[in-house]
Amino acid sequence: MATLKSSWAPEPMDLTEPLNDEIWVGSFENQMEIPGGYLWAKNDAEFLYLAVDFVEDTNNDPGTGDYFWLTFDTNRNRAITPNKDINYGVYPNQPNKMGKQLYLGPGRWTGLLNTPSESACRYDFGASPNSTTPHRIWKFKLDLSELNVSLATWWFLPYTFFGLRIHSSAPKLNYDTPANFYTSFSNLHRIQFSRKPTIAQSLQGPEIGSVGLIPSTQINATTGRATTTSTYYVKTDNHAFGGTLNLIGNRLKMQAVAGMAGSQYYRVLHREGTSGSFENFTSGWTNYRLVGTKYVPVNIAPNNAGYYFLYNPSSYDFSIDELLMQFDSRLLKTGLHQFQVEFYTYGSGTYSKISNPAQTLTIYIDNNVPQVSIDAIMHGSQQVNACGIVNLNGNTTDGIKVKFDAFDSEGNLLSYNVYAKYGEGHTQSLRSETHAGSGIALWQGANNLMAPQSGVYVPPVTCAYSFNVVAHARTTNGYGQIGHNSASRFITILK
């Protein structure tokens, strides 16, 4: 078993770009040697990008029986789980069309699934940093949600297990790594994903560079809410903050301070609201430091005087680099909060402040989930109670209406969806709305709404039905969306 370390992709990657292009910088340095060539990896918050640099295959013959298998242990238990674990492959004679199948057991699959997917592959033939002789290259773009990988899980390092086959008909080459991976997952290789964004200095704050992956300059200094561009890997639109938050330092500032004479320390200051004095703000957390080829946990806490030791980013490799502070925002009140960082030298028993804080970071914290309820299910003028039975007369005008609430008092509602479920997982949408479609900056949603908005829902068959309302908060932890609430009610409908 080997470990492939993925580096951060600062922008979505185009699979048509050659391996010599600057978008692959960082992956060559962390490449993994495999039979017949090398494997590269980069990732952002949505996709894993892989490149198989197959230097032994110097015959440019796509569509002649050359293919790959790319297997992922999606629940990371090192065992084949039927209908869960994925094997990607190329369609016969179509080198740029990738399909997927699910494992049923050792060496057994469902066959190619006809389901929509954002994942893709591309066949290339050319030179690379590993060989100037033109050779075959496979490149992949894999949806992290499809692999069951999330960068938002701060409490453990994001990773997955994988196996790879690359096959060439001319020359005749067939390499499996690890051997027999498709019959046993016990020795699968590991991909370690990156949560280390390369955020342009122009987007970073001078001391607190970002909150998670969201640059400080993308957080409104008045409202404390984040708005990023539509192409950014963490999409926000006037989002509040919640959950466990990471304050990431400006790397250049931290390097400069840590390089000064004397042991370096810092404090994080906080105040509720935008006026009054700042107070020392402390928390404890665990980061993971790379020692050799393994990450080992390091417990971070202030010393007895309330100061944190400043790790020099040039000398230490952590799973979350430049992490100044990790704290549970649920311990703070809903509303505006401000943070500053002070840097210190220490000598002769005295802490000496290097300079006054150059930045005040304002963020709006909201850990409340939207208020959601089903107030009534109506059949004509009659209200149907939970577990009730409704007899429909069979015409197209006799149906059901759902009266519901989807409301967020702070104005941080992202979306709501009302839908019916019945039978073997069948779903029909009755009504939905999003913050983007509302045209309101602080969208609260509403109470006493009806679904469908006009007319009635006419159920297609006699069955037990569940009517559901799900509302998502417009709240981020800096890595993705967090916070939702739901309500449901079950009735039986006879047609």
PDB file of C-alpha atoms in Angstrom, residues 36-211:
ATOM      1  CA  GLY A  36       4.479   1.513 -16.094  1.00  0.00           C
ATOM      2  CA  GLY A  37       4.518   5.139 -14.992  1.00  0.00           C
ATOM      3  CA  TYR A  38       3.407   7.657 -12.414  1.00  0.00           C
ATOM      4  CA  LEU A  39       0.183   8.912 -10.810  1.00  0.00           C
ATOM      5  CA  TRP A  40      -0.553  12.565 -10.071  1.00  0.00           C
ATOM      6  CA  ALA A  41      -3.331  14.103  -7.966  1.00  0.00           C
ATOM      7  CA  LYS A  42      -4.833  17.503  -7.263  1.00  0.00           C
ATOM      8  CA  ASN A  43      -8.158  18.442  -5.724  1.00  0.00           C
ATOM      9  CA  ASP A  44     -10.386  21.351  -4.925  1.00  0.00           C
ATOM     10  CA  ALA A  45     -13.518  21.392  -2.781  1.00  0.00           C
ATOM     11  CA  GLU A  46     -15.593  19.664  -5.488  1.00  0.00           C
ATOM     12  CA  PHE A  47     -13.365  17.404  -7.588  1.00  0.00           C
ATOM     13  CA  LEU A  48     -10.370  15.081  -7.499  1.00  0.00           C
ATOM     14  CA  TYR A  49      -8.138  15.470 -10.558  1.00  0.00           C
ATOM     15  CA  LEU A  50      -5.924  12.484 -11.414  1.00  0.00           C
ATOM     16  CA  ALA A  51      -3.360  11.939 -14.161  1.00  0.00           C
ATOM     17  CA  VAL A  52      -1.844   8.574 -15.100  1.00  0.00           C
ATOM     18  CA  ASP A  53       1.494   9.328 -16.775  1.00  0.00           C
ATOM     19  CA  PHE A  54       1.859   5.967 -18.588  1.00  0.00           C
ATOM     20  CA  VAL A  55       5.422   6.433 -19.859  1.00  0.00           C
ATOM     21  CA  GLU A  56       5.843   2.798 -21.017  1.00  0.00           C
ATOM     22  CA  ASP A  57       3.072   3.047 -23.623  1.00  0.00           C
ATOM     23  CA  THR A  58       4.595   4.989 -26.524  1.00  0.00           C
ATOM     24  CA  ASN A  59       2.093   3.792 -29.129  1.00  0.00           C
ATOM     25  CA  ASN A  60      -0.598   6.342 -29.977  1.00  0.00           C
ATOM     26  CA  ASP A  61      -3.505   3.996 -30.672  1.00  0.00           C
ATOM     27  CA  PRO A  62      -6.658   5.132 -28.814  1.00  0.00           C
ATOM     28  CA  GLY A  63      -9.744   3.002 -29.282  1.00  0.00           C
ATOM     29  CA  THR A  64      -7.920  -0.287 -29.911  1.00  0.00           C
ATOM     30  CA  GLY A  65      -8.735  -2.056 -26.681  1.00  0.00           C
ATOM     31  CA  ASP A  66      -6.707   0.197 -24.372  1.00  0.00           C
ATOM     32  CA  TYR A  67      -8.592   0.843 -21.161  1.00  0.00           C
ATOM     33  CA  PHE A  68      -8.398   1.556 -17.421  1.00  0.00           C
ATOM     34  CA  TRP A  69     -10.150   0.467 -14.259  1.00  0.00           C
ATOM     35  CA  LEU A  70     -10.262   2.954 -11.393  1.00  0.00           C
ATOM     36  CA  THR A  71     -11.736   1.609  -8.146  1.00  0.00           C
ATOM     37  CA  PHE A  72     -12.720   3.512  -4.989  1.00  0.00           C
ATOM     38  CA  ASP A  73     -13.647   2.148  -1.564  1.00  0.00           C
ATOM     39  CA  THR A  74     -16.317   4.773  -0.927  1.00  0.00           C
ATOM     40  CA  ASN A  75     -16.958   3.864   2.721  1.00  0.00           C
ATOM     41  CA  ARG A  76     -13.228   3.384   3.422  1.00  0.00           C
ATOM     42  CA  ASN A  77     -13.630   0.089   5.290  1.00  0.00           C
ATOM     43  CA  ARG A  78     -11.097  -1.848   3.173  1.00  0.00           C
ATOM     44  CA  ALA A  79     -13.780  -4.349   2.211  1.00  0.00           C
ATOM     45  CA  ILE A  80     -15.945  -4.699  -0.888  1.00  0.00           C
ATOM     46  CA  THR A  81     -19.390  -3.322  -0.046  1.00  0.00           C
ATOM     47  CA  PRO A  82     -22.014  -4.348  -2.631  1.00  0.00           C
ATOM     48  CA  ASN A  83     -23.795  -1.486  -4.388  1.00  0.00           C
ATOM     49  CA  LYS A  84     -21.574   1.106  -2.667  1.00  0.00           C
ATOM     50  CA  ASP A  85     -18.003   0.869  -3.942  1.00  0.00           C
ATOM     51  CA  ILE A  86     -17.288   2.263  -7.425  1.00  0.00           C
ATOM     52  CA  ASN A  87     -15.274   1.104 -10.418  1.00  0.00           C
ATOM     53  CA  TYR A  88     -14.807   3.595 -13.261  1.00  0.00           C
ATOM     54  CA  GLY A  89     -13.970   2.436 -16.761  1.00  0.00           C
ATOM     55  CA  VAL A  90     -13.876   3.637 -20.351  1.00  0.00           C
ATOM     56  CA  TYR A  91     -16.530   2.767 -22.917  1.00  0.00           C
ATOM     57  CA  PRO A  92     -15.268   0.360 -25.621  1.00  0.00           C
ATOM     58  CA  ASN A  93     -13.556   2.259 -28.462  1.00  0.00           C
ATOM     59  CA  GLN A  94     -14.507   5.610 -26.870  1.00  0.00           C
ATOM     60  CA  PRO A  95     -11.374   6.696 -24.953  1.00  0.00           C
ATOM     61  CA  ASN A  96     -12.890   9.993 -23.780  1.00  0.00           C
ATOM     62  CA  LYS A  97     -16.152   8.560 -22.465  1.00  0.00           C
ATOM     63  CA  MET A  98     -16.083   7.238 -18.921  1.00  0.00           C
ATOM     64  CA  GLY A  99     -18.736   5.174 -17.172  1.00  0.00           C
ATOM     65  CA  LYS A 100     -19.084   3.747 -13.707  1.00  0.00           C
ATOM     66  CA  GLN A 101     -20.317   0.537 -12.159  1.00  0.00           C
ATOM     67  CA  LEU A 102     -20.827  -0.629  -8.600  1.00  0.00           C
ATOM     68  CA  TYR A 103     -19.207  -3.645  -7.006  1.00  0.00           C
ATOM     69  CA  LEU A 104     -21.409  -6.631  -6.210  1.00  0.00           C
ATOM     70  CA  GLY A 105     -18.567  -8.726  -4.796  1.00  0.00           C
ATOM     71  CA  PRO A 106     -14.961  -9.729  -5.564  1.00  0.00           C
ATOM     72  CA  GLY A 107     -14.502  -9.278  -9.313  1.00  0.00           C
ATOM     73  CA  ARG A 108     -18.246  -8.760  -9.854  1.00  0.00           C
ATOM     74  CA  TRP A 109     -19.996  -5.557 -10.894  1.00  0.00           C
ATOM     75  CA  THR A 110     -23.429  -4.219 -11.769  1.00  0.00           C
ATOM     76  CA  GLY A 111     -22.457  -3.227 -15.294  1.00  0.00           C
ATOM     77  CA  LEU A 112     -22.285   0.377 -16.499  1.00  0.00           C
ATOM     78  CA  LEU A 113     -24.838   2.629 -14.811  1.00  0.00           C
ATOM     79  CA  ASN A 114     -26.884   5.064 -16.848  1.00  0.00           C
ATOM     80  CA  THR A 115     -26.895   7.801 -14.207  1.00  0.00           C
ATOM     81  CA  PRO A 116     -25.872  11.482 -14.583  1.00  0.00           C
ATOM     82  CA  SER A 117     -22.359  12.248 -13.367  1.00  0.00           C
ATOM     83  CA  GLU A 118     -19.986  15.223 -13.303  1.00  0.00           C
ATOM     84  CA  SER A 119     -17.019  12.845 -13.457  1.00  0.00           C
ATOM     85  CA  ALA A 120     -15.081  12.588 -16.716  1.00  0.00           C
ATOM     86  CA  CYS A 121     -11.883  11.296 -18.322  1.00  0.00           C
ATOM     87  CA  ARG A 122      -9.616  12.278 -21.215  1.00  0.00           C
ATOM     88  CA  TYR A 123      -7.043  10.391 -23.285  1.00  0.00           C
ATOM     89  CA  ASP A 124      -3.861  12.285 -24.221  1.00  0.00           C
ATOM     90  CA  PHE A 125      -0.624  11.446 -25.982  1.00  0.00           C
ATOM     91  CA  GLY A 126       2.446  13.585 -25.476  1.00  0.00           C
ATOM     92  CA  ALA A 127       5.492  14.418 -23.381  1.00  0.00           C
ATOM     93  CA  SER A 128       5.538  15.082 -19.643  1.00  0.00           C
ATOM     94  CA  PRO A 129       8.071  16.041 -16.951  1.00  0.00           C
ATOM     95  CA  ASN A 130       8.786  12.312 -16.567  1.00  0.00           C
ATOM     96  CA  SER A 131       9.624  11.628 -20.227  1.00  0.00           C
ATOM     97  CA  THR A 132      10.237  13.704 -23.338  1.00  0.00           C
ATOM     98  CA  THR A 133       9.215  10.738 -25.503  1.00  0.00           C
ATOM     99  CA  PRO A 134       5.512  11.048 -26.367  1.00  0.00           C
ATOM    100  CA  HIS A 135       3.467   8.500 -24.443  1.00  0.00           C
ATOM    101  CA  ARG A 136      -0.058   7.761 -23.274  1.00  0.00           C
ATOM    102  CA  ILE A 137      -1.666   9.857 -20.525  1.00  0.00           C
ATOM    103  CA  TRP A 138      -5.048   9.325 -18.866  1.00  0.00           C
ATOM    104  CA  LYS A 139      -6.606  12.279 -17.010  1.00  0.00           C
ATOM    105  CA  PHE A 140      -9.620  12.189 -14.704  1.00  0.00           C
ATOM    106  CA  LYS A 141     -12.048  14.590 -13.063  1.00  0.00           C
ATOM    107  CA  LEU A 142     -13.928  12.813 -10.255  1.00  0.00           C
ATOM    108  CA  ASP A 143     -16.836  14.248  -8.283  1.00  0.00           C
ATOM    109  CA  LEU A 144     -15.931  14.168  -4.561  1.00  0.00           C
ATOM    110  CA  SER A 145     -19.560  13.643  -3.575  1.00  0.00           C
ATOM    111  CA  GLU A 146     -19.609  10.551  -5.791  1.00  0.00           C
ATOM    112  CA  LEU A 147     -16.553   9.259  -3.915  1.00  0.00           C
ATOM    113  CA  ASN A 148     -18.215  10.090  -0.562  1.00  0.00           C
ATOM    114  CA  VAL A 149     -15.431  12.532   0.311  1.00  0.00           C
ATOM    115  CA  SER A 150     -16.017  15.869   2.042  1.00  0.00           C
ATOM    116  CA  LEU A 151     -13.423  18.480   2.967  1.00  0.00           C
ATOM    117  CA  ALA A 152     -15.834  19.974   5.519  1.00  0.00           C
ATOM    118  CA  THR A 153     -15.201  17.174   8.033  1.00  0.00           C
ATOM    119  CA  TRP A 154     -12.577  19.009  10.068  1.00  0.00           C
ATOM    120  CA  TRP A 155     -12.252  16.300  12.737  1.00  0.00           C
ATOM    121  CA  PHE A 156     -10.350  13.868  10.498  1.00  0.00           C
ATOM    122  CA  LEU A 157      -8.079  14.068   7.487  1.00  0.00           C
ATOM    123  CA  PRO A 158     -10.064  13.542   4.261  1.00  0.00           C
ATOM    124  CA  TYR A 159      -8.881  10.476   2.356  1.00  0.00           C
ATOM    125  CA  THR A 160     -10.057   7.499   0.358  1.00  0.00           C
ATOM    126  CA  PHE A 161      -8.701   4.135  -0.830  1.00  0.00           C
ATOM    127  CA  PHE A 162      -8.236   3.252  -4.505  1.00  0.00           C
ATOM    128  CA  GLY A 163      -6.933   0.689  -6.977  1.00  0.00           C
ATOM    129  CA  LEU A 164      -5.941   1.114 -10.630  1.00  0.00           C
ATOM    130  CA  ARG A 165      -5.552  -1.017 -13.749  1.00  0.00           C
ATOM    131  CA  ILE A 166      -3.994   0.358 -16.955  1.00  0.00           C
ATOM    132  CA  HIS A 167      -4.077  -1.824 -20.041  1.00  0.00           C
ATOM    133  CA  SER A 168      -2.447  -1.411 -23.428  1.00  0.00           C
ATOM    134  CA  SER A 169      -2.990  -3.667 -26.423  1.00  0.00           C
ATOM    135  CA  ALA A 170       0.146  -2.488 -28.272  1.00  0.00           C
ATOM    136  CA  PRO A 171       2.579  -2.811 -26.646  1.00  0.00           C
ATOM    137  CA  LYS A 172       0.922  -5.530 -24.592  1.00  0.00           C
ATOM    138  CA  LEU A 173       0.895  -4.174 -21.047  1.00  0.00           C
ATOM    139  CA  ASN A 174      -1.471  -4.858 -18.173  1.00  0.00           C
ATOM    140  CA  TYR A 175      -0.686  -3.438 -14.755  1.00  0.00           C
ATOM    141  CA  ASP A 176      -2.793  -3.711 -11.594  1.00  0.00           C
ATOM    142  CA  THR A 177      -1.824  -1.647  -8.571  1.00  0.00           C
ATOM    143  CA  PRO A 178      -2.111  -3.037  -6.016  1.00  0.00           C
ATOM    144  CA  ALA A 179      -2.216  -6.597  -7.328  1.00  0.00           C
ATOM    145  CA  ASN A 180      -5.700  -8.170  -7.428  1.00  0.00           C
ATOM    146  CA  PHE A 181      -7.276  -4.995  -6.024  1.00  0.00           C
ATOM    147  CA  TYR A 182     -10.629  -5.847  -7.640  1.00  0.00           C
ATOM    148  CA  THR A 183     -10.977  -9.048  -5.606  1.00  0.00           C
ATOM    149  CA  SER A 184      -9.779  -7.688  -2.258  1.00  0.00           C
ATOM    150  CA  PHE A 185      -9.621  -4.143  -0.901  1.00  0.00           C
ATOM    151  CA  SER A 186      -7.252  -4.993   1.960  1.00  0.00           C
ATOM    152  CA  ASN A 187      -4.187  -3.454   0.261  1.00  0.00           C
ATOM    153  CA  LEU A 188      -5.713  -0.560  -1.639  1.00  0.00           C
ATOM    154  CA  HIS A 189      -3.604   2.571  -1.993  1.00  0.00           C
ATOM    155  CA  ARG A 190      -4.588   5.743  -0.158  1.00  0.00           C
ATOM    156  CA  ILE A 191      -5.230   9.246  -1.504  1.00  0.00           C
ATOM    157  CA  GLN A 192      -4.749  12.018   1.039  1.00  0.00           C
ATOM    158  CA  PHE A 193      -6.782  15.065   0.010  1.00  0.00           C
ATOM    159  CA  SER A 194      -5.593  18.615   0.461  1.00  0.00           C
ATOM    160  CA  ARG A 195      -7.411  21.283   2.449  1.00  0.00           C
ATOM    161  CA  LYS A 196      -4.648  23.808   1.775  1.00  0.00           C
ATOM    162  CA  PRO A 197      -5.905  26.394  -0.682  1.00  0.00           C
ATOM    163  CA  THR A 198      -3.483  28.648  -2.456  1.00  0.00           C
ATOM    164  CA  ILE A 199      -5.349  31.908  -2.028  1.00  0.00           C
ATOM    165  CA  ALA A 200      -3.886  34.875  -3.858  1.00  0.00           C
ATOM    166  CA  GLN A 201      -2.230  37.400  -1.555  1.00  0.00           C
ATOM    167  CA  SER A 202      -4.457  40.090  -3.024  1.00  0.00           C
ATOM    168  CA  LEU A 203      -7.512  38.256  -1.615  1.00  0.00           C
ATOM    169  CA  GLN A 204      -6.091  37.547   1.842  1.00  0.00           C
ATOM    170  CA  GLY A 205      -6.370  39.729   4.876  1.00  0.00           C
ATOM    171  CA  PRO A 206      -3.017  41.061   6.151  1.00  0.00           C
ATOM    172  CA  GLU A 207      -3.105  38.814   9.258  1.00  0.00           C
ATOM    173  CA  ILE A 208      -6.209  36.582   9.111  1.00  0.00           C
ATOM    174  CA  GLY A 209      -5.967  35.458   5.507  1.00  0.00           C
ATOM    175  CA  SER A 210      -9.212  33.494   5.344  1.00  0.00           C
ATOM    176  CA  VAL A 211     -11.974  31.753   7.256  1.00  0.00           C
TER     177      VAL A 211
END
